[in-house]
Every structure is written in C-alpha cells, then in structure tokens.
C-alpha cells in the first residue's frame, strides 16, 4: 500500500492563519472534485474559521472520559474506515487525553498516512522539539506539547503561513484571535512585538533549512553539479599546514558579511599522501572552525583540486577560500599548484587566495614521496625513450677515450635514474634498450649483434640484471609507500569517526551522511532484512525483503542488488552504497563505519525499549519510595496513639486530669496526622488512576482561605490574608481547594524563618484568579522547581519526620484536576512564592 502524503502549515505563533489556510485549501480541493473530509479542526470560536467549515464533511470525534470529565479526540478508526483522499487534522503537536490509543496526535497521523490517506495538518514553530528551549528563553513560557522535528521534516510539503508582528498584534487587538478579556494580557506577555519577531525568524530559518534539504535532494536526483546561489556558503580548504588558522578566520569574516551564511571547512586526504599535513594543526583548526559556528568535513581524493571543487559543488557553495601556495619558485614553474588550478576550474564559485606569513617562508623540506604519480610515470617513459638514445649520442664521439666498462657504468646510472623517476617498467625498457645500444655501438665487433669477448658479454648481462633489480626495488618501495599513505589516509578517516562518536554524533543519519561525504557517493542506505521475509535465492534483489533504516544523499537503495557496493553487517544489516565502486582497500573503513552504525542502531533501539519500560520503572520507583516513606510515617503516629491509649487504660498509674488531657491530645494529634497521611495517599492513588471525583461549584475564595488557616492550628497565627473585597468566586471543589491551601501554606510556614509572616493574597488576572502564598524562607533554585512536585520528594529536607513528601505533588494534581495550575517562582528579596491559578466563576 502506498503511504499517504503529509502537508503541514507551519506558523510562528497562534493566530497567523494556519487553520484558515488549511480550510481554504480543503475548499479548493473539494471544488476540484477531490474527496476531502475534516478529521479534527479547532476553530477556537473564530467566526471566519467556522464559516469555512460549512459545506465540508466533518467526521465524528471519539469521546473519552478522564478525571470526571469528558473530552473529544481524533477518531483514527473512523478516518481509516471512511478512507477519504485527504483528511484535515489540526494541531499536530497536540497531546491526547490519557486513555487514547496514542499519546500524541502526530502518532495518530502516522497511522493514517500508513493507511494510504493524505493528511493536511498545522503546527506552530514553538512546538518543534529542536527549538523548544529557545522559545522558552524568548517568551518565558515552557511548551509542554512538542513534536519531533523529523516528523515535520519528513512531510512532503511544508508551507509557511507568515504574518508580520504588527499585523498579528492588530488581529489580536481587534478580537480576531482571543476573546476581549484575554487580549490585554496576551499583548503584554506572549504576543509582545519582540517575541513575535524572534519567533518569526525561527520559523523562517527552520523552513529555509527544509528548503535546503529539498534543493540538495533535487540537485542530486537530477545530477546538477553547477552552483545555485540560493544561499551564501563559504568553504575553506585546509591543507593541514600552519597557515590554516589565518585562512579560517578570514573565511569566517567573509561569511559574517552575509546574514545566515554557512561556513564549512574541508580537508582532502589524498591516497598518495599529502605533504605538509600535520594532525596537530588539523585538530586545532577543526576546533577553531566549530568555535566560529562552522562545520568540519573530510573527503578522500587523489587529485586535490577536483576533490575540493566536487565538495564545494555538492554543498552548493558560493565561495571557496584557500591559503596562498607555500611552494618554492621552482615548483611553481613545473606545475600550477592547487590554488591556480582550482581558480581555473571553479566556474561560478568565487575563489579567494588568502596571503599569510607561511607563504613568504616557503614550504619546509619534506621527505620525497616514492609513490609514483601519473606525471612521474610519464617522465620516466620520456627518460627511457629519449634520454638513453641521447646518452648514446653524447658517448659516440668519446668512444675511443672511454672503455666499455666505463660506458656500461654511465648507461647503468641512466637506468637507475629512470627507475627512480618512473618506476620498474620504464627502467626495464631503458635497461634492454641500453643493452642493445651498447652492443651495437660500443661492443666489438661494432655495428653487429655478435659479441667477440665473453667478458663483454658477462658485463652486458650483469648490466641488464642490475638494472632490472634496481627497477624492481624502486617499484616495491613505491608500492609500499603508497600502501603506507593509504593506511595513513584511512587512519585519518577513522580518527575523524572516533571524534564523531566521542562528541555524541553517533545517530544513524549523521553517520550515513559522513560516509557519503568522505567517499563522494551519490547515496548511502542502511538496510535490514525483514524478520517476516523468507530468505531465498533472489533475496538480495527483492525490495519486499528489506526495510530502510536510514539513508543519506539521493534516492535510497531498496535492496542490496540495487547498490554499486554492498557490505553485510552483523544482525541482518547491509550497507548499500551507490555512486561508484569502492576498492577492496576501502573495506576496513567501511567495516568501521558499519560497526559504528550497528552500535548506533542498537543504542537507538535500546533507548526506545527504555522509553517503553520507563513508566513501569517509574511505578516501581513510586512503590519503593512509598514503602520507604510510609514505613516510618505510618508507624510513628500509630505508635504515639497506641502508647497514649494504653497509658490511659492502665490501672497501675493514677493519672491527674492534666496528664489525661495531655495523653488524649497526643492520641488525637497522632490520629489526625494518620488520617491526613492516609487521605493524601488515597487521593494520590486516585489522581494517578484518573478516578478522583471533582465536584466543581462557585466557591468564595476568602471563606475557604479562612478555613484553611484555621486548620493549621497554632501555625495559622503566622499567616496574613490579603483578599480584596471585589474578588470574584472561583470554579473549584471547596474540599480539594482547602486541601491545597492547607498543604501549600503549611509548607510556607515550616520553611519561613521565625517571626516572618506568610502572606496569602489573591487577585484577578483576566478570566482567572491567582492565589499567591509568599514566604521568606531559603527558596528553591529555578532548576529544582519541577522536582519539588514529584511524589515522595522533600527538597533540601533530610528530616524523615516531616511527612512522606506528598503535599506539593498532591496539591498540583488537585489543582490540575480542577482546571487550575500550581507553579513556583522566586520571591523578590528571597523566599518562594507558590501561585495557584483557578478559573474565575462566570458572573
């Protein structure tokens, strides 16, 4: 079955018109005769949005009971049973009510897409997981509902619904987004112009990244190698020399001139070795690039200019920055060098040659490379075919002055020279040619192929043998040097891989992208054999027998047979490479990547399994903490009450009236503590099970606050109530509200210094009423604000006699059950303020 297509409307903030745009598209599709239905759309009582729903088929929602209330959610089964061509599903990041089949709405969407149904959805930038912390820093509002970026990135189409901050604030002021009572508070807080501008920039940048991915995929699929200057990208080439720091900083300044420009550093590892490469310099330069906000890359290439330009074009670079050549004047006369060659072949890419002090100093002498390049082989053949005859011409006039052994030594020197320059085959050719020329021109009888003296024959034979031996030794040294250089290149790649892993970048997509980049491949795919598939003879060519676990580059391979190179990995995994055939010498590097991919995949699956068992572990932790805490807190009041009652019943001692009153007070206090503890435990269990009964009614907050202070006993004398006379009633359960106030206020009294009062004040904020319990105690660090609401936690309290740590956890749970919130904030001047927010009762 073909998977459905996902289209997402992305906005910077609520109210920019995502749902409106989605409904307009639905109406256009319906006008064209397409089968479009509404799975779930939230209109938020906006009249113009509700008008667009008219005439569209709306599927019924699923009703779920939770905490004495009923909620509606998307009915996935109804959508799949209806099987429309397109379904509208609003608010992709929404968290479903407990009891739903999936925890998140985007998981519902995935099921519908797998059923072959196209989905149109909406999401705000603040709900994307990658920018969640950034949004919290900008707006000061944490977003609890998030969606993984990968879900939106996999969408077939992402459309930005944009609106300027000024226009959005005008919409807000005109009442087109929120009801009038909420407008002032929203404009003064979340919808400030600065907040909206920052959110808009985040949305634009995220969509730009998505567009970059689509453009790279399109260029790879269509084989487009030319640069499209859609975005400024500066690539800096690193040779591994000491000039790299200067070149990197210059490239960073070039990139900084354009807002949003990318900085990429690339080092080419040559298979024949790269003179001047220093691992210490490269390691330092890599750190410098990353500190400047760039990224470091490493590629393999025998011809450095071609490898540099290939990488630059693959990343759609617009500028290429290189350091000025450190070669001497003689070397520049023989070859143009990397910089000049790159500039000549760069095409539309701008090339910058950066001067530096090392260019004036010149390249330091390096050991000669024995690995034979194409140029050296050509030079060797030229010396063999032209140099040996030229030597013959030089020696002919001196034939009478030089003996045959001297002439043989000169020819042997020529053969050794050819061997050093061009290797074995040109040297063997020179040796054989020298043998024939010596025989014809210098060995009596002259100008014949016969040799009169056996000594001359022996000398000529030894000449050929020595020439051949020298040629073989030079060729062997060249091959050994080439192998050593290749091993060095592999070691650099493996070192890069090790650093990649140590920095925590071991995710499968990242490793596949690195592998494709290093070997210059079109696509890299990680395949896994389906467990339900039955292996057969043609299994490698059957796409149904394999599943794609990750891919990088162009279109992925669907089976191993579709790849140019396939490498099996343990556990039924296969690495499928497309783009070119890789040498057998590359297998060691491939095996290292394969092993790391297997580890990364295993780690990802272990994390998924850990995520599944985390609720069980949490429940077990709760049970363990409960037993550890309750074992003391239950025993202590029971023991006190029992001792008091047994003392009163004793006939051995005659108690005075004062003693009897004290024992009765002890028993009563212990039983009250025990009752409160059991009630807290029962309520917490009901909250976690979702069966706590909540009876909402109009409640006068001042009356409940006075009862809560009275319940505190002597501690209530330290509480100061500040309730304005025009405070509206709240919608709450009076019993649960009193429990919350008692728990939170008793905590405030306990941690306030002696003599410092605890202030309980209330005020209206829009359509809600906020109760603030303010103490002057030691306070709680911001990073521990959420931790104090965990069950069985007593932050900073080592005393086991102060309760099981359920008070704040239960209070937050009760507040949320009534539609309220309980959050802490720092008290100016020191201390902690607990803010209880509840809905105001309608007038």
CSV table of N, CA, C and O in Angstrom, one decimal, residues 621-622 625-635 637 673 676-682 684 750 788 790-795 797 799-810:
chain,number,residue,atom,x,y,z
A,621,UNK,N,9.5,2.7,41.1
A,621,UNK,CA,10.2,3.6,42.0
A,621,UNK,C,9.2,4.3,43.0
A,621,UNK,O,9.5,4.5,44.2
A,622,UNK,N,8.0,4.5,42.5
A,622,UNK,CA,7.0,5.1,43.3
A,622,UNK,C,6.6,4.1,44.5
A,622,UNK,O,6.5,4.5,45.6
A,625,UNK,N,9.5,4.1,46.9
A,625,UNK,CA,9.6,5.3,47.8
A,625,UNK,C,8.4,5.3,48.7
A,625,UNK,O,8.6,5.7,49.9
A,626,UNK,N,7.3,4.8,48.3
A,626,UNK,CA,6.1,4.8,49.2
A,626,UNK,C,6.4,3.9,50.4
A,626,UNK,O,6.1,4.3,51.5
A,627,UNK,N,6.9,2.7,50.1
A,627,UNK,CA,7.2,1.8,51.2
A,627,UNK,C,8.2,2.3,52.2
A,627,UNK,O,8.1,2.2,53.4
A,628,UNK,N,9.3,3.0,51.6
A,628,UNK,CA,10.3,3.5,52.4
A,628,UNK,C,9.8,4.7,53.3
A,628,UNK,O,10.2,4.8,54.5
A,629,UNK,N,9.0,5.5,52.7
A,629,UNK,CA,8.5,6.7,53.4
A,629,UNK,C,7.4,6.3,54.4
A,629,UNK,O,7.4,6.7,55.6
A,630,UNK,N,6.5,5.5,53.9
A,630,UNK,CA,5.3,5.2,54.8
A,630,UNK,C,5.7,4.3,55.9
A,630,UNK,O,5.0,4.3,57.0
A,631,UNK,N,6.7,3.5,55.8
A,631,UNK,CA,7.1,2.6,56.8
A,631,UNK,C,7.4,3.4,58.1
A,631,UNK,O,7.2,2.8,59.2
A,632,UNK,N,7.9,4.6,58.0
A,632,UNK,CA,8.1,5.4,59.2
A,632,UNK,C,6.9,6.2,59.6
A,632,UNK,O,6.5,6.3,60.7
A,633,UNK,N,6.4,6.9,58.5
A,633,UNK,CA,5.3,7.9,58.8
A,633,UNK,C,4.0,7.2,59.3
A,633,UNK,O,3.2,7.9,59.9
A,634,UNK,N,3.8,6.0,58.9
A,634,UNK,CA,2.6,5.3,59.4
A,634,UNK,C,2.9,4.8,60.9
A,634,UNK,O,2.0,4.9,61.7
A,635,UNK,N,4.1,4.3,61.0
A,635,UNK,CA,4.4,3.7,62.3
A,635,UNK,C,4.5,4.7,63.4
A,635,UNK,O,4.0,4.5,64.6
A,637,UNK,N,2.8,7.8,64.0
A,637,UNK,CA,1.6,8.2,64.7
A,637,UNK,C,0.8,7.1,65.3
A,637,UNK,O,0.2,7.2,66.3
A,673,UNK,N,-2.8,13.2,62.2
A,673,UNK,CA,-1.7,13.0,61.3
A,673,UNK,C,-1.9,11.8,60.5
A,673,UNK,O,-1.6,11.8,59.3
A,676,UNK,N,-4.7,12.3,57.9
A,676,UNK,CA,-4.2,13.2,56.8
A,676,UNK,C,-3.3,12.4,55.9
A,676,UNK,O,-3.4,12.5,54.6
A,677,UNK,N,-2.4,11.6,56.4
A,677,UNK,CA,-1.4,10.8,55.6
A,677,UNK,C,-2.2,9.8,54.7
A,677,UNK,O,-1.9,9.7,53.5
A,678,UNK,N,-3.1,9.1,55.3
A,678,UNK,CA,-3.9,8.1,54.5
A,678,UNK,C,-4.7,8.8,53.5
A,678,UNK,O,-4.8,8.3,52.3
A,679,UNK,N,-5.3,9.9,53.8
A,679,UNK,CA,-6.1,10.7,52.8
A,679,UNK,C,-5.2,11.1,51.7
A,679,UNK,O,-5.6,11.1,50.5
A,680,UNK,N,-4.0,11.6,52.0
A,680,UNK,CA,-3.1,12.0,50.9
A,680,UNK,C,-2.7,10.9,50.0
A,680,UNK,O,-2.7,11.0,48.8
A,681,UNK,N,-2.4,9.7,50.6
A,681,UNK,CA,-2.1,8.5,49.8
A,681,UNK,C,-3.2,8.1,49.0
A,681,UNK,O,-3.0,7.8,47.8
A,682,UNK,N,-4.4,8.1,49.5
A,682,UNK,CA,-5.6,7.7,48.7
A,682,UNK,C,-5.8,8.6,47.6
A,682,UNK,O,-6.1,8.2,46.4
A,684,UNK,N,-3.7,10.6,46.1
A,684,UNK,CA,-2.6,10.5,45.1
A,684,UNK,C,-2.9,9.3,44.2
A,684,UNK,O,-2.7,9.3,43.0
A,750,UNK,N,6.4,26.3,57.5
A,750,UNK,CA,7.5,25.5,58.0
A,750,UNK,C,8.9,26.0,57.6
A,750,UNK,O,9.8,26.0,58.4
A,788,UNK,N,10.4,19.5,43.0
A,788,UNK,CA,9.7,19.5,44.3
A,788,UNK,C,8.2,19.0,44.2
A,788,UNK,O,7.6,18.7,45.2
A,790,UNK,N,7.5,16.3,42.5
A,790,UNK,CA,7.5,14.8,42.3
A,790,UNK,C,7.0,14.2,43.6
A,790,UNK,O,7.4,14.6,44.7
A,791,UNK,N,6.3,13.1,43.6
A,791,UNK,CA,5.8,12.4,44.8
A,791,UNK,C,7.0,11.9,45.6
A,791,UNK,O,8.0,11.5,45.0
A,792,UNK,N,6.9,12.0,46.9
A,792,UNK,CA,7.9,11.4,47.9
A,792,UNK,C,9.2,12.2,47.8
A,792,UNK,O,10.3,11.7,48.0
A,793,UNK,N,9.1,13.5,47.4
A,793,UNK,CA,10.3,14.3,47.4
A,793,UNK,C,10.2,15.4,48.5
A,793,UNK,O,9.1,16.1,48.6
A,794,UNK,N,11.3,15.6,49.2
A,794,UNK,CA,11.3,16.7,50.2
A,794,UNK,C,12.6,17.5,49.9
A,794,UNK,O,13.7,17.1,50.4
A,795,UNK,N,12.5,18.5,49.0
A,795,UNK,CA,13.7,19.2,48.6
A,795,UNK,C,14.5,19.8,49.7
A,795,UNK,O,13.9,20.6,50.5
A,797,UNK,N,15.4,18.7,52.5
A,797,UNK,CA,14.9,18.3,53.8
A,797,UNK,C,15.4,16.9,54.1
A,797,UNK,O,15.0,15.9,53.5
A,799,UNK,N,15.1,15.6,57.1
A,799,UNK,CA,14.4,15.1,58.3
A,799,UNK,C,13.3,14.2,57.8
A,799,UNK,O,12.4,14.6,57.1
A,800,UNK,N,13.3,12.9,58.3
A,800,UNK,CA,12.3,12.0,57.9
A,800,UNK,C,11.0,12.1,58.7
A,800,UNK,O,10.0,11.4,58.5
A,801,UNK,N,10.9,13.1,59.6
A,801,UNK,CA,9.7,13.2,60.4
A,801,UNK,C,8.7,14.3,59.9
A,801,UNK,O,7.8,14.6,60.6
A,802,UNK,N,9.0,14.8,58.7
A,802,UNK,CA,8.2,15.9,58.2
A,802,UNK,C,7.2,15.4,57.2
A,802,UNK,O,6.6,16.2,56.5
A,803,UNK,N,6.9,14.2,57.0
A,803,UNK,CA,6.0,13.7,56.1
A,803,UNK,C,6.6,13.0,54.9
A,803,UNK,O,7.8,13.0,54.7
A,804,UNK,N,5.8,12.3,54.1
A,804,UNK,CA,6.3,11.5,53.0
A,804,UNK,C,6.5,12.3,51.8
A,804,UNK,O,6.9,11.7,50.8
A,805,UNK,N,6.4,13.6,51.8
A,805,UNK,CA,6.7,14.4,50.6
A,805,UNK,C,5.6,14.3,49.6
A,805,UNK,O,5.9,14.4,48.4
A,806,UNK,N,4.3,14.2,50.0
A,806,UNK,CA,3.2,14.1,49.0
A,806,UNK,C,2.5,15.4,48.9
A,806,UNK,O,1.7,15.6,48.0
A,807,UNK,N,2.7,16.4,49.8
A,807,UNK,CA,1.9,17.6,49.9
A,807,UNK,C,1.9,18.4,48.6
A,807,UNK,O,0.8,18.7,48.0
A,808,UNK,N,3.1,18.8,48.0
A,808,UNK,CA,3.1,19.6,46.8
A,808,UNK,C,2.7,18.8,45.6
A,808,UNK,O,2.0,19.3,44.7
A,809,UNK,N,3.1,17.5,45.5
A,809,UNK,CA,2.7,16.7,44.4
A,809,UNK,C,1.2,16.5,44.4
A,809,UNK,O,0.5,16.6,43.3
A,810,UNK,N,0.6,16.3,45.5
A,810,UNK,CA,-0.9,16.1,45.6
A,810,UNK,C,-1.6,17.5,45.3
A,810,UNK,O,-2.6,17.5,44.6
